[in-house]
Short mmCIF file of C-alpha atoms and ligand atoms in Angstrom, two decimals:
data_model
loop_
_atom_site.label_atom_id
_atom_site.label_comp_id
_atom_site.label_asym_id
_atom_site.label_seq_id
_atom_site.Cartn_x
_atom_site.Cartn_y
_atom_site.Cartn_z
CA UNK G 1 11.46 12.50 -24.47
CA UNK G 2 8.94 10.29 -23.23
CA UNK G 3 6.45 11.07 -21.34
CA UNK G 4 5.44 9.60 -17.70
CA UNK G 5 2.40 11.25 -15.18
CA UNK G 6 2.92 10.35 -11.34
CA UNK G 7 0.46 10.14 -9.14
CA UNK G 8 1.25 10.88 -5.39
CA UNK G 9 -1.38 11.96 -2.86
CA UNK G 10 -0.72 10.66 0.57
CA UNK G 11 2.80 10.96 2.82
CA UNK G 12 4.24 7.26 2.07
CA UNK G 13 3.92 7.92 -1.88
CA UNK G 14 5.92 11.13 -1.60
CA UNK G 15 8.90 8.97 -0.08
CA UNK G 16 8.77 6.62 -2.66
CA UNK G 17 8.61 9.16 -5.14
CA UNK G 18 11.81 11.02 -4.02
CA UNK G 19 14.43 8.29 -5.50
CA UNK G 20 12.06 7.69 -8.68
CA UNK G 21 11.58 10.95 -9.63
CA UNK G 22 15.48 11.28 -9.58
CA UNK G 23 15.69 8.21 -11.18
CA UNK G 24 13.28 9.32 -13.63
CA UNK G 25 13.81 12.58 -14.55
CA UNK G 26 17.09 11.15 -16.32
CA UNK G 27 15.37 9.95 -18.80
CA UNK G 28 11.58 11.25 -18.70
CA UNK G 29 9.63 14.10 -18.91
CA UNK G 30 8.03 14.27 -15.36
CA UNK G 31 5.04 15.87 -14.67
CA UNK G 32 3.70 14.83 -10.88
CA UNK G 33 0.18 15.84 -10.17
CA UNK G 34 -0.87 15.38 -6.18
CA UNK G 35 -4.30 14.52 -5.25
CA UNK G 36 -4.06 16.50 -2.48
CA UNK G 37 -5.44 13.38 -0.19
CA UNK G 38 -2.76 14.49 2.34
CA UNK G 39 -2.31 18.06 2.68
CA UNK G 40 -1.43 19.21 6.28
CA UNK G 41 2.10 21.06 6.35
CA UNK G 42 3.59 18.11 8.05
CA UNK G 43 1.76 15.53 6.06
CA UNK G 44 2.87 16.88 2.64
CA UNK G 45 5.42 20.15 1.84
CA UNK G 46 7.73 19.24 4.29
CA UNK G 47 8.72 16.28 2.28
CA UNK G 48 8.93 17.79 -1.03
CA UNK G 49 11.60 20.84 1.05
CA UNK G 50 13.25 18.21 2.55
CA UNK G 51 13.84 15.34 -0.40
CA UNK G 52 14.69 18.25 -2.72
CA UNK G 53 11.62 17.07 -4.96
CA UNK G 54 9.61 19.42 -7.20
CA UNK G 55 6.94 21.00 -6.76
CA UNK G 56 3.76 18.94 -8.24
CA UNK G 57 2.85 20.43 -11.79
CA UNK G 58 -0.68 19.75 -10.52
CA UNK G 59 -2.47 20.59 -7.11
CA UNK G 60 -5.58 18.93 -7.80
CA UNK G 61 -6.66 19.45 -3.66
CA UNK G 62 -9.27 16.43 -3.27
CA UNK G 63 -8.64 16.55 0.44
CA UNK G 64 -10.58 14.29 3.09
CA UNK G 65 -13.66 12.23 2.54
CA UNK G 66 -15.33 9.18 2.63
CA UNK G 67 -13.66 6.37 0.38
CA UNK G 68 -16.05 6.46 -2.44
CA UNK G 69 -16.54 10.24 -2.33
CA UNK G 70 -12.97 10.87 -2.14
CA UNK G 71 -11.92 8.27 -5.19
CA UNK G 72 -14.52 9.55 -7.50
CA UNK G 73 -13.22 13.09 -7.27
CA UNK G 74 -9.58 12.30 -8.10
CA UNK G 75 -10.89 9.98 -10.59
CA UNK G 76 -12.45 12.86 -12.31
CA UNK G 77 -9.60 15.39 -11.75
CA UNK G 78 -7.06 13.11 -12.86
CA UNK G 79 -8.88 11.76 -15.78
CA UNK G 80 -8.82 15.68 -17.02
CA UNK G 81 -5.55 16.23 -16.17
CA UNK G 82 -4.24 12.78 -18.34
CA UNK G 83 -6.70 14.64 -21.35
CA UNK G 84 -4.59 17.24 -21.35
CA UNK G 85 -1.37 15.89 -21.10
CA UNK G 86 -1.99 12.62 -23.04
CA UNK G 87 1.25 10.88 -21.26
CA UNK G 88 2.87 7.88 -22.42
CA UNK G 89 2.36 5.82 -19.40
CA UNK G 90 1.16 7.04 -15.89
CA UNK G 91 2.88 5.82 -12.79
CA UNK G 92 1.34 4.99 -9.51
CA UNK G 93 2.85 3.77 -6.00
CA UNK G 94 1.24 1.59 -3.43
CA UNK G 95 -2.31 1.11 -2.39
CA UNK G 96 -4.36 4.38 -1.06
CA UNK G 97 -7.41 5.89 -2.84
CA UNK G 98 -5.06 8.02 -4.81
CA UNK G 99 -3.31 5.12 -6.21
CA UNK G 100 -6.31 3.33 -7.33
CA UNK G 101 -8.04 6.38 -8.77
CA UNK G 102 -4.57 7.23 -10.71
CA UNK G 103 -4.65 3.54 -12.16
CA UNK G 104 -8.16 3.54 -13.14
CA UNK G 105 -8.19 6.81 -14.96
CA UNK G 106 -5.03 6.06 -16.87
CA UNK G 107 -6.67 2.23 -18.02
CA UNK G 108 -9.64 3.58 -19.34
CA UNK G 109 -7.56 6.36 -21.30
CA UNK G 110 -5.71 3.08 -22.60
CA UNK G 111 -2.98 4.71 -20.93
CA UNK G 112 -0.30 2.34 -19.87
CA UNK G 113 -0.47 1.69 -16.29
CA UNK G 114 2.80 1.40 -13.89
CA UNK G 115 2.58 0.14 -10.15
CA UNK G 116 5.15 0.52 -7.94
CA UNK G 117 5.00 -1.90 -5.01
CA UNK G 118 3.06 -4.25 -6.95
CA UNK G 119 1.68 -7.57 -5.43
CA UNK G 120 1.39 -6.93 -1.73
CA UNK G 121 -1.31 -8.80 0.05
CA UNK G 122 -2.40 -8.82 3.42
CA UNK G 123 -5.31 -11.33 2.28
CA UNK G 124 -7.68 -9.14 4.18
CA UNK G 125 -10.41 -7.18 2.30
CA UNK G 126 -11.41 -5.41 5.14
CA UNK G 127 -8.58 -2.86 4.70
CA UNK G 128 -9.48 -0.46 1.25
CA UNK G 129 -5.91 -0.82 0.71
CA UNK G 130 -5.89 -4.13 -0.55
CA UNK G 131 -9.22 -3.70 -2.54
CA UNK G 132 -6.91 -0.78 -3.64
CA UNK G 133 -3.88 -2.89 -4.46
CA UNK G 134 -5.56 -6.11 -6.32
CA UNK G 135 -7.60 -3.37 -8.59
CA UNK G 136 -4.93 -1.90 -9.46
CA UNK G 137 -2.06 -4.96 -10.16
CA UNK G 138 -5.31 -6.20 -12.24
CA UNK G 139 -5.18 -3.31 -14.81
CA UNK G 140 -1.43 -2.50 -14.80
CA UNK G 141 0.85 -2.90 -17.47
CA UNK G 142 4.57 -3.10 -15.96
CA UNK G 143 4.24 -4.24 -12.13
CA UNK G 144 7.58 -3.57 -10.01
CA UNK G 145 7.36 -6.13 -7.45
CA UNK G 146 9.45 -5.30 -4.22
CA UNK G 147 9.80 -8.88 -3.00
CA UNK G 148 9.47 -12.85 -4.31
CA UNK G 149 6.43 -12.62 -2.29
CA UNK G 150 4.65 -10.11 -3.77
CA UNK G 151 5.89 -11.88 -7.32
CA UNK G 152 4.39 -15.11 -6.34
CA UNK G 153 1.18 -13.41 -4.80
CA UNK G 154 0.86 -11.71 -8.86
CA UNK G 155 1.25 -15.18 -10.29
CA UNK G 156 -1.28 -16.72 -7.68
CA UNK G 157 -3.60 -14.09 -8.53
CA UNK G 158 -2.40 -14.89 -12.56
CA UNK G 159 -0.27 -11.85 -13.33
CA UNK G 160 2.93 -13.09 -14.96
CA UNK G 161 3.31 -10.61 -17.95
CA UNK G 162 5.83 -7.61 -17.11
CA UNK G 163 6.17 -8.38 -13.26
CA UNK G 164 9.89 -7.51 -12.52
CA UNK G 165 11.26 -7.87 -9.24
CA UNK G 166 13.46 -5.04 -8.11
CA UNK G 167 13.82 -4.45 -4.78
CA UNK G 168 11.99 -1.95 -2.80
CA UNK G 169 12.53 2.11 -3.35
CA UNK G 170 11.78 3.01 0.22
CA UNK G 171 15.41 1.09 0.86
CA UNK G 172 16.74 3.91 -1.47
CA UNK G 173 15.26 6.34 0.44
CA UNK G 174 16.36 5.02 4.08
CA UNK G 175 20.07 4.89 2.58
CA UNK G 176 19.89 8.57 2.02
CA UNK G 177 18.71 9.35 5.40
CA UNK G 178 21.74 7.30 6.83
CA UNK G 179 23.91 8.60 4.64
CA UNK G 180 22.28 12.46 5.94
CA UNK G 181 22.59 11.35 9.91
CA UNK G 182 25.29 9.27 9.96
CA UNK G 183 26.05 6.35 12.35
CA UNK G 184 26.48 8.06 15.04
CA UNK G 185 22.98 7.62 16.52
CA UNK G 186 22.89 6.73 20.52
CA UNK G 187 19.77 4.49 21.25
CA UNK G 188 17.58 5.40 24.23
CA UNK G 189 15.46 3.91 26.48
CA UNK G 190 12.68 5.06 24.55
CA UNK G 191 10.00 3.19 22.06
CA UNK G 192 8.98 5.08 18.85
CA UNK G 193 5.07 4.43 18.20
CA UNK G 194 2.77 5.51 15.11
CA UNK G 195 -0.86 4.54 14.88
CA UNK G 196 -3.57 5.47 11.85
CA UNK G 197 -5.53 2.41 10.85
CA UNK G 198 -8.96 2.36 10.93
CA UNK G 199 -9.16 -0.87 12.88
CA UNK G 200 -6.66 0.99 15.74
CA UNK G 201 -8.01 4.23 15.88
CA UNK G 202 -11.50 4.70 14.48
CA UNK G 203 -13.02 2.30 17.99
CA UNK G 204 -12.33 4.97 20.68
CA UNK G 205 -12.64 1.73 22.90
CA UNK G 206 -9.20 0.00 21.72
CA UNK G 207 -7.78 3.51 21.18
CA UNK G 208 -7.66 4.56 24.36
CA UNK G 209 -6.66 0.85 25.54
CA UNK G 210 -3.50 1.07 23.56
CA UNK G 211 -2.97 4.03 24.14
CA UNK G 212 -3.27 2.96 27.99
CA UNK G 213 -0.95 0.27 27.79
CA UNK G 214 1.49 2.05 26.00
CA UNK G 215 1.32 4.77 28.73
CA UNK G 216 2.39 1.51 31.42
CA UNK G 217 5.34 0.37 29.44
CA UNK G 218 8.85 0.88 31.28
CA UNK G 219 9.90 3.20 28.56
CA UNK G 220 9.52 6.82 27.31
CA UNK G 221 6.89 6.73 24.51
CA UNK G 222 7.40 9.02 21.21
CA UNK G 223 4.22 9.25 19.27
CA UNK G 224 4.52 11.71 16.65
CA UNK G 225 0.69 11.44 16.18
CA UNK G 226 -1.12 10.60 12.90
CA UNK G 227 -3.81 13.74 11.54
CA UNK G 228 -6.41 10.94 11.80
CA UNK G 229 -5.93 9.75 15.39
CA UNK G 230 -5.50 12.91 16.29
CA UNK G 231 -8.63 14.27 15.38
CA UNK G 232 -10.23 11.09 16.63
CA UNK G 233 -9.18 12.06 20.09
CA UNK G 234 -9.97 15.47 19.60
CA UNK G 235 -13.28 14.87 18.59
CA UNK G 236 -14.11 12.47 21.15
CA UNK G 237 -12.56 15.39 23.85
CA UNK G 238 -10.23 12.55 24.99
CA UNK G 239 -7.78 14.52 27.71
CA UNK G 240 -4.33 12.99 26.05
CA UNK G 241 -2.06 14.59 29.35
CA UNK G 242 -3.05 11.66 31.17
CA UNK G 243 -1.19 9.46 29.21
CA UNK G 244 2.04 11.21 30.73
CA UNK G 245 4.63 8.54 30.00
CA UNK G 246 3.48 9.24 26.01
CA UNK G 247 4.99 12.44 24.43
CA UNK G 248 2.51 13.14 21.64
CA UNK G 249 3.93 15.30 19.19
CA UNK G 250 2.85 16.53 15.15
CA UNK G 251 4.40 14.46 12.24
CA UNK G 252 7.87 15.24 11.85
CA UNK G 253 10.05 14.75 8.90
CA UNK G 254 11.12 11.86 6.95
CA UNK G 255 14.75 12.34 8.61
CA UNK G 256 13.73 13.12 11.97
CA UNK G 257 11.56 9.96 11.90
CA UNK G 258 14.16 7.47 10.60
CA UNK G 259 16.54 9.05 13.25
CA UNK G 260 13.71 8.55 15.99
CA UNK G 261 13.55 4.91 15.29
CA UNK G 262 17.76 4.57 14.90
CA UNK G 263 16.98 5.95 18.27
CA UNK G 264 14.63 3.58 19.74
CA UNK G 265 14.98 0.17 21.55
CA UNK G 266 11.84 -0.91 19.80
CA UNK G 267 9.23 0.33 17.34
CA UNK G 268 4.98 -0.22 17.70
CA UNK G 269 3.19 0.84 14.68
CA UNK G 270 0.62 -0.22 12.50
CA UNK G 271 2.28 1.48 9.55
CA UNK G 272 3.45 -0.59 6.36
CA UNK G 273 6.58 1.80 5.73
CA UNK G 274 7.61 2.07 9.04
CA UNK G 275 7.53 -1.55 9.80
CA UNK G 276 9.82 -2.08 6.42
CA UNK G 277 12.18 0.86 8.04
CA UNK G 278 12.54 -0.72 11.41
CA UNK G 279 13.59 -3.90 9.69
CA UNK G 280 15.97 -2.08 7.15
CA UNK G 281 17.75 0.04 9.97
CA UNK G 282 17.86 -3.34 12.44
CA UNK G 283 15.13 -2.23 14.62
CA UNK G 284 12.66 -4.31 16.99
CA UNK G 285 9.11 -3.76 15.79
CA UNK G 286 5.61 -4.63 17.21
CA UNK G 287 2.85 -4.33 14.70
CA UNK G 288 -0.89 -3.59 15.83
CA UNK G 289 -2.13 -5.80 13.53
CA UNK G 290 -3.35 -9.44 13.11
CA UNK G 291 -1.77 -9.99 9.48
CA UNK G 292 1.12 -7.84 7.23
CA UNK G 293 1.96 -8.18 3.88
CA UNK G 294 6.08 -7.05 4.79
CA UNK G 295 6.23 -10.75 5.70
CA UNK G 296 9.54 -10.74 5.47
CA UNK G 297 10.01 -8.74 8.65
CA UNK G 298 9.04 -11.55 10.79
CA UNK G 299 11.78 -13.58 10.78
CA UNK G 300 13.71 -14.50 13.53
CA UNK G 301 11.22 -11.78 15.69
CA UNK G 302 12.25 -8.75 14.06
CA UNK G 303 8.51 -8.13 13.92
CA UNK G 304 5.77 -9.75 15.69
CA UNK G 305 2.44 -9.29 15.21
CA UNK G 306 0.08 -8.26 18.07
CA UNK G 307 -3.82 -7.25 17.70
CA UNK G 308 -5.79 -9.05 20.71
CA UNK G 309 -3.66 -9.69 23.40
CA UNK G 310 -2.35 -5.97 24.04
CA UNK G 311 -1.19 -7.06 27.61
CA UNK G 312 1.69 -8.90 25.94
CA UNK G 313 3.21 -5.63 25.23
CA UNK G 314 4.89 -5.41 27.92
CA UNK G 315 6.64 -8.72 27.50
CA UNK G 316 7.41 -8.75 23.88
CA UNK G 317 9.33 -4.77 23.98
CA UNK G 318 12.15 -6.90 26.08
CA UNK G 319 12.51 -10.07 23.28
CA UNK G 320 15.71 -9.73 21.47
CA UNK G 321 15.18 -10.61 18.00
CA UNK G 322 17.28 -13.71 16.52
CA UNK G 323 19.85 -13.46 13.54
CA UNK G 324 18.93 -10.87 10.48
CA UNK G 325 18.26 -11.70 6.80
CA UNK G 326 20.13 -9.05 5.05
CA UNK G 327 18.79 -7.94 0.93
CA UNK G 328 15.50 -9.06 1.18
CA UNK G 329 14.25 -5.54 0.04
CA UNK G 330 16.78 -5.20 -2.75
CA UNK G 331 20.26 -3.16 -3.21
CA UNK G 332 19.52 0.25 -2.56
CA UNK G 333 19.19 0.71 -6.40
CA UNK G 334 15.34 0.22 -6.59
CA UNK G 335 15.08 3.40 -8.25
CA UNK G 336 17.27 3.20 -11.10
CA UNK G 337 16.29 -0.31 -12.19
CA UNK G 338 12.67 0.67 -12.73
CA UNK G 339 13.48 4.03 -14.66
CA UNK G 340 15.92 1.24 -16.72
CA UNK G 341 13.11 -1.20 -17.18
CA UNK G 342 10.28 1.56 -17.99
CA UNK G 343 12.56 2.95 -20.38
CA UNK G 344 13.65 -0.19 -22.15
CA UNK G 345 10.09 -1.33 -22.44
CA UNK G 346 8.12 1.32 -22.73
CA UNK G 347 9.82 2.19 -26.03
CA UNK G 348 8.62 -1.56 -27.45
CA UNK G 349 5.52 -0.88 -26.61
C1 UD1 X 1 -4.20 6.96 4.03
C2 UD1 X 1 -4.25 5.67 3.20
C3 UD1 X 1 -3.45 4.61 3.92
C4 UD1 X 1 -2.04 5.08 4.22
C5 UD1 X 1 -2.08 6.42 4.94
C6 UD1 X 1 -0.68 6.96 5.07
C7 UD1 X 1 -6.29 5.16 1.91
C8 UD1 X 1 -7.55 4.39 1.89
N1 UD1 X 1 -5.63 5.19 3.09
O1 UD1 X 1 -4.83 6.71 5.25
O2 UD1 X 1 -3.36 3.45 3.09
O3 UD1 X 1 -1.42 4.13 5.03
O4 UD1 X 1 -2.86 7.35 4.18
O5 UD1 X 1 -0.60 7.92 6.07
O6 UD1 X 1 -5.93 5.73 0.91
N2 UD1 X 1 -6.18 14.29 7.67
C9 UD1 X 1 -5.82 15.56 8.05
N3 UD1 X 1 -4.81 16.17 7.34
C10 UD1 X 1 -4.17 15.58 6.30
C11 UD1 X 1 -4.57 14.30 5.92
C12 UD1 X 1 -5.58 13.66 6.61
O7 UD1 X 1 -6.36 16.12 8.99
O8 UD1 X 1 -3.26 16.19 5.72
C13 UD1 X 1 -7.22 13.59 8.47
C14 UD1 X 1 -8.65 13.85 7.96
O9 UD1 X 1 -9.48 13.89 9.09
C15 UD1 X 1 -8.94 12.57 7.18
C16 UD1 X 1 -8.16 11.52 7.97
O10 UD1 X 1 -6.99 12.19 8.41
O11 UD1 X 1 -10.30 12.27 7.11
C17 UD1 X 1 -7.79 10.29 7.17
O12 UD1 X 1 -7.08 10.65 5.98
P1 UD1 X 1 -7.12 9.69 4.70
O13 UD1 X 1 -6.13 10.16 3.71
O14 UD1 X 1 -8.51 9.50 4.25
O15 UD1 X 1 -6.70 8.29 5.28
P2 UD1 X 1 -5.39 7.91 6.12
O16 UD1 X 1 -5.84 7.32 7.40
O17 UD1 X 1 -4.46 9.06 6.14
N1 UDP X 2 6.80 9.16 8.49
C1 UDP X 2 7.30 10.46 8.61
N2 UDP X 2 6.89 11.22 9.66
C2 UDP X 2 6.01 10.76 10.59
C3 UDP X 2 5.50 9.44 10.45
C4 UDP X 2 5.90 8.67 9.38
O1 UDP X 2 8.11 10.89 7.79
O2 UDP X 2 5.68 11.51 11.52
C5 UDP X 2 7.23 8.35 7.34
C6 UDP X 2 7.82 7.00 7.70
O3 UDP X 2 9.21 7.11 7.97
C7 UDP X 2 7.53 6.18 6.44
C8 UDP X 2 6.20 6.74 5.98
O4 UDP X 2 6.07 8.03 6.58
O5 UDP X 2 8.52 6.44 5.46
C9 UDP X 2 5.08 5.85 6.39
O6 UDP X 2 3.89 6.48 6.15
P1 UDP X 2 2.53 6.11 6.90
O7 UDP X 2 2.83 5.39 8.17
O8 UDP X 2 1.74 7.35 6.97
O9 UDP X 2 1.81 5.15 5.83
P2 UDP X 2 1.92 3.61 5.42
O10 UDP X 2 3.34 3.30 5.16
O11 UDP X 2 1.32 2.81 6.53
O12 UDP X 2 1.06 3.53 4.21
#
């Protein structure tokens, strides 16, 4: 049996790793090694209880720090752990310091690199995930492309060798949690939010302004509140009760959050998953941001983008998106067709 090392490190990879390791382990020998770049409770174990996923063979506990301080560690730890387990290929998802430092310590084994949710762009270098993300399509050897975007943004870039398109493996994931809560979901007058980019939280200024006009809306505000933007407030001794119309609450689960946004009229995040959710369970979203790489999610105003003009808000939670693209983030079967395709390749190799 062949043998494949995943990286996962931060609370989006350990969704996307729930359906591939399933997929996986079917024909692999799995070993998962966390970088321990998210390790709160609620940011990490909780997923691998709920999901039913194993327990990482390796806790390599990086924890917080500042990008270049935090990437050179895992670089090193990972690069030790790949000595001693001398994998056939190492797999990586997405674009967070983990990611990157998985990637780069498995190309300079000459270990072949995967990358799952290859060839997203936001075309802003500003964010360290897309340094992240065009680093590591650059040095991968078998890029799983969600989308015909993120296909064509590979081939812009150059990258045509062993780019497959297959559909997105968060889409696997939300089809679980349906299948787990059923349809029978009322929706509330109530808006889900979830904030953690640097641009939206670490300028106490806007913080508190969003978090101000999100306190005025005409609906109850959930905010299960990101580690980051929590401490942010914390630190800055920011008294969060007088935002009383905003019920701040820890991360919750993967289920309990895809049931919070069946839930909701309309979703405001800056998150890349959770905008891809909304869209995927027919949800309203309003992104912080001023670009996204889930393009797709603006048609017809099933997203709209919103950085400046936060007084719009208001409006823009009452627009009733137009008529919905259905499949443009694959079958549901994400999963499988990679294991497939690493399997069938990987053995020409
Ligand atoms: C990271 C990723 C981002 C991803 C997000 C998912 C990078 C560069 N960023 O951002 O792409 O969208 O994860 O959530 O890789 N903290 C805790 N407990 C935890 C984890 C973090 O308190 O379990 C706090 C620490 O103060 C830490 C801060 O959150 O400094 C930021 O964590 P970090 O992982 O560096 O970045 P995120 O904002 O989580
Ligand atoms: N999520 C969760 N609990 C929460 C907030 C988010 O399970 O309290 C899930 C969400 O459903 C999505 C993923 O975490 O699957 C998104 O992660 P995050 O927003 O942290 O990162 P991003 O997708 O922006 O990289």
């Amino acid at each position: 049996m062949k043998k494949i090392c995943v990286i996962i490190g931060a609370r989006p990879q350990f969704i996307k790793h729930a359906p591939v390791e399933l997929a996986l382990k079917k024909i692999f020998n799995v070993i998962s090694i966390h970088t321990g770049q998210h390790y709160d409770e609620k940011m990490s174990d909780i997923f691998f209880k709920q999901l039913n996923m194993d327990k990482p063979a390796y806790m390599l506990e990086v924890g917080s720090g500042s990008h270049g301080k935090q990437t050179g560690i895992m670089l090193e730890k990972i690069e030790e752990v790949l000595l001693n387990e001398k994998p056939d290929a190492v797999l990586v998802y997405g674009d967070t310091n983990s990611t990157l430092s998985g990637a780069l310590a498995a190309s300079k084994l000459h270990i072949p690199v995967i990358h799952i949710e290859a060839g997203l762009r936001s075309y802003n270098k500003l964010m360290p995930e897309e340094v992240n993300r065009i680093l590591t399509d650059h040095i991968s050897d078998f890029l799983f492309a969600p989308t015909d975007t993120a296909v064509s943004n590979l081939l812009q870039e150059g990258i045509k060798k062993s780019v497959y398109k297959t559909g997105d493996v968060m889409y696997d994931t939300v089809l679980l949690a349906k299948k787990v809560l059923g349809e029978d979901v009322q929706v509330k007058d109530q808006v889900l939010v979830t904030l953690h980019r640097p641009y939206n939280t670490d300028n106490l200024v806007r913080l508190t302004q969003i978090l101000t006009i999100l306190n005025g809306l005409k609906y109850a505000i959930i905010f299960p509140i990101h580690p980051r933007t929590r401490n942010i407030l914390k630190a800055a001794n920011v008294d969060i009760s007088i935002f009383d119309n905003i019920d701040f609450i820890d991360p919750v689960s993967y289920f309990d959050l895809i049931r919070f946004q069946m839930e909701s009229k309309c979703i405001i995040t800056d998150s890349g998953g959770v905008q891809k959710e909304a869209y995927l369970l027919k949800r309203k979203c309003i992104t912080l941001r001023s670009e996204t790489e889930w393009v797709e999610t603006l048609v017809n105003g099933w997203n709209t983008l919103v950085f400046e003009d936060l007084e719009k808000l208001s409006i823009l939670v009452e627009v009733q998106p137009g008529s919905y693209v259905d499949d443009v983030y694959g079958d549901g079967h994400a999963a499988e067709e990679i294991a497939a395709l690493i399997d069938k390749n990987l053995k020409n190799d």
